[in-house]
Amino acid sequence: MDFTIIKHAVEVDHGIKRLSMHFIKKHAAPERARLSTELCAQIGEEFKRIGLSTLPRTLPTSENEFVWVIQRDSVLGEVADLAAALAHLDELGMNPLPQVFDNYPRAKSNLS
């Protein structure tokens, strides 16, 4: 998997870039006919290794879907990580702000 182009595109666009899963698959595994759950998990792990994260956190298996790729050490990346931690605490029933996701229902589904 070579994500040099993706990493550079994210850096050039101030730490965030909206990309199609088709574009990501083309760089991750051009020989693969389709995206699978395990390939998406591998892509997510490789992104993490090179300092990137995504919204939604779980990558979709449809090549027609778009995701946000975020530089983890940017301000926005830190905010996204903080929000994901809060969503995880909410799933565990330990959210210190229990009503916060009532106001932002789409946010929670993208942070899990």
Short mmCIF file of C-alpha atoms in Angstrom, two decimals:
data_model
loop_
_atom_site.label_atom_id
_atom_site.label_comp_id
_atom_site.label_asym_id
_atom_site.label_seq_id
_atom_site.Cartn_x
_atom_site.Cartn_y
_atom_site.Cartn_z
CA MET A 1 0.00 0.00 0.00
CA ASP A 2 1.41 3.32 -1.06
CA PHE A 3 -0.43 6.29 0.36
CA THR A 4 2.23 8.92 -0.38
CA ILE A 5 -0.09 10.79 -2.77
CA ILE A 6 -2.97 10.70 -0.28
CA LYS A 7 -0.82 11.85 2.62
CA HIS A 8 0.58 14.71 0.54
CA ALA A 9 -2.90 15.75 -0.68
CA VAL A 10 -4.13 15.91 2.92
CA GLU A 11 -1.14 18.01 3.99
CA VAL A 12 -1.55 20.41 1.06
CA ASP A 13 -5.25 20.94 1.90
CA HIS A 14 -4.51 22.05 5.47
CA GLY A 15 -4.93 18.64 7.09
CA ILE A 16 -8.18 17.40 5.55
CA LYS A 17 -9.23 15.98 2.19
CA ARG A 18 -12.48 14.40 0.95
CA LEU A 19 -11.71 11.33 -1.15
CA SER A 20 -13.72 8.57 -2.77
CA MET A 21 -13.19 5.01 -1.64
CA HIS A 22 -12.49 4.21 -5.30
CA PHE A 23 -9.52 6.60 -5.25
CA ILE A 24 -8.27 5.15 -1.96
CA LYS A 25 -8.63 1.56 -3.22
CA LYS A 26 -6.73 2.48 -6.40
CA HIS A 27 -3.73 3.38 -4.23
CA ALA A 28 -4.19 0.67 -1.61
CA ALA A 29 -4.77 -2.37 -3.77
CA PRO A 30 -5.20 -1.64 -7.49
CA GLU A 31 -5.18 -5.36 -8.26
CA ARG A 32 -8.26 -6.00 -6.11
CA ALA A 33 -11.62 -6.11 -7.86
CA ARG A 34 -13.56 -4.80 -4.87
CA LEU A 35 -13.24 -3.43 -1.38
CA SER A 36 -13.79 -5.87 1.45
CA THR A 37 -14.24 -5.30 5.15
CA GLU A 38 -10.77 -6.70 5.84
CA LEU A 39 -9.14 -4.53 3.15
CA CYS A 40 -10.86 -1.45 4.62
CA ALA A 41 -9.55 -2.42 8.06
CA GLN A 42 -6.01 -2.78 6.62
CA ILE A 43 -6.31 0.63 4.95
CA GLY A 44 -7.45 2.15 8.25
CA GLU A 45 -4.48 0.62 10.07
CA GLU A 46 -2.05 1.89 7.42
CA PHE A 47 -3.58 5.36 7.63
CA LYS A 48 -3.12 5.26 11.40
CA ARG A 49 0.52 4.21 10.98
CA ILE A 50 1.28 7.18 8.71
CA GLY A 51 -0.57 9.72 10.87
CA LEU A 52 -3.95 9.90 9.16
CA SER A 53 -7.48 9.17 10.35
CA THR A 54 -10.85 9.10 8.62
CA LEU A 55 -14.45 10.11 9.09
CA PRO A 56 -16.30 7.86 9.21
CA ARG A 57 -13.89 5.89 11.36
CA THR A 58 -14.98 2.57 9.82
CA LEU A 59 -14.31 2.80 6.11
CA PRO A 60 -17.22 1.88 3.82
CA THR A 61 -16.86 -1.01 1.38
CA SER A 62 -18.62 0.82 -1.44
CA GLU A 63 -16.29 2.53 -3.89
CA ASN A 64 -18.99 5.14 -4.51
CA GLU A 65 -18.79 6.46 -0.94
CA PHE A 66 -16.64 9.42 0.08
CA VAL A 67 -14.69 9.81 3.31
CA TRP A 68 -12.77 12.61 4.98
CA VAL A 69 -9.08 11.84 5.46
CA ILE A 70 -7.61 13.92 8.28
CA GLN A 71 -4.05 14.56 9.41
CA ARG A 72 -4.01 13.28 13.01
CA ASP A 73 -1.54 15.85 14.36
CA SER A 74 -3.55 18.81 13.05
CA VAL A 75 -6.00 20.78 15.20
CA LEU A 76 -8.91 19.21 13.35
CA GLY A 77 -7.37 15.74 13.75
CA GLU A 78 -7.09 16.21 17.49
CA VAL A 79 -10.70 17.42 17.72
CA ALA A 80 -11.87 14.39 15.71
CA ASP A 81 -9.91 12.05 18.01
CA LEU A 82 -11.39 13.74 21.07
CA ALA A 83 -14.92 13.42 19.65
CA ALA A 84 -14.29 9.75 18.80
CA ALA A 85 -13.17 9.11 22.39
CA LEU A 86 -16.37 10.74 23.63
CA ALA A 87 -18.44 8.56 21.26
CA HIS A 88 -16.64 5.47 22.56
CA LEU A 89 -17.38 6.47 26.15
CA ASP A 90 -21.01 6.96 25.14
CA GLU A 91 -21.13 3.40 23.74
CA LEU A 92 -19.78 2.16 27.08
CA GLY A 93 -22.40 4.16 28.99
CA MET A 94 -19.69 6.34 30.55
CA ASN A 95 -20.22 9.59 28.64
CA PRO A 96 -19.70 12.59 30.97
CA LEU A 97 -22.03 14.58 28.66
CA PRO A 98 -24.84 12.06 28.11
CA GLN A 99 -27.11 14.31 26.00
CA VAL A 100 -24.44 15.65 23.66
CA PHE A 101 -25.17 13.17 20.87
CA ASP A 102 -28.90 13.91 21.06
CA ASN A 103 -28.03 17.22 19.39
CA TYR A 104 -25.54 15.67 16.92
CA PRO A 105 -26.89 12.23 15.88
CA ARG A 106 -24.93 12.01 12.60
CA ALA A 107 -21.67 12.80 14.39
CA LYS A 108 -21.91 9.72 16.61
CA SER A 109 -22.47 7.35 13.69
CA ASN A 110 -19.35 8.66 11.93
CA LEU A 111 -17.15 8.50 15.03
CA SER A 112 -17.70 4.84 15.89
#
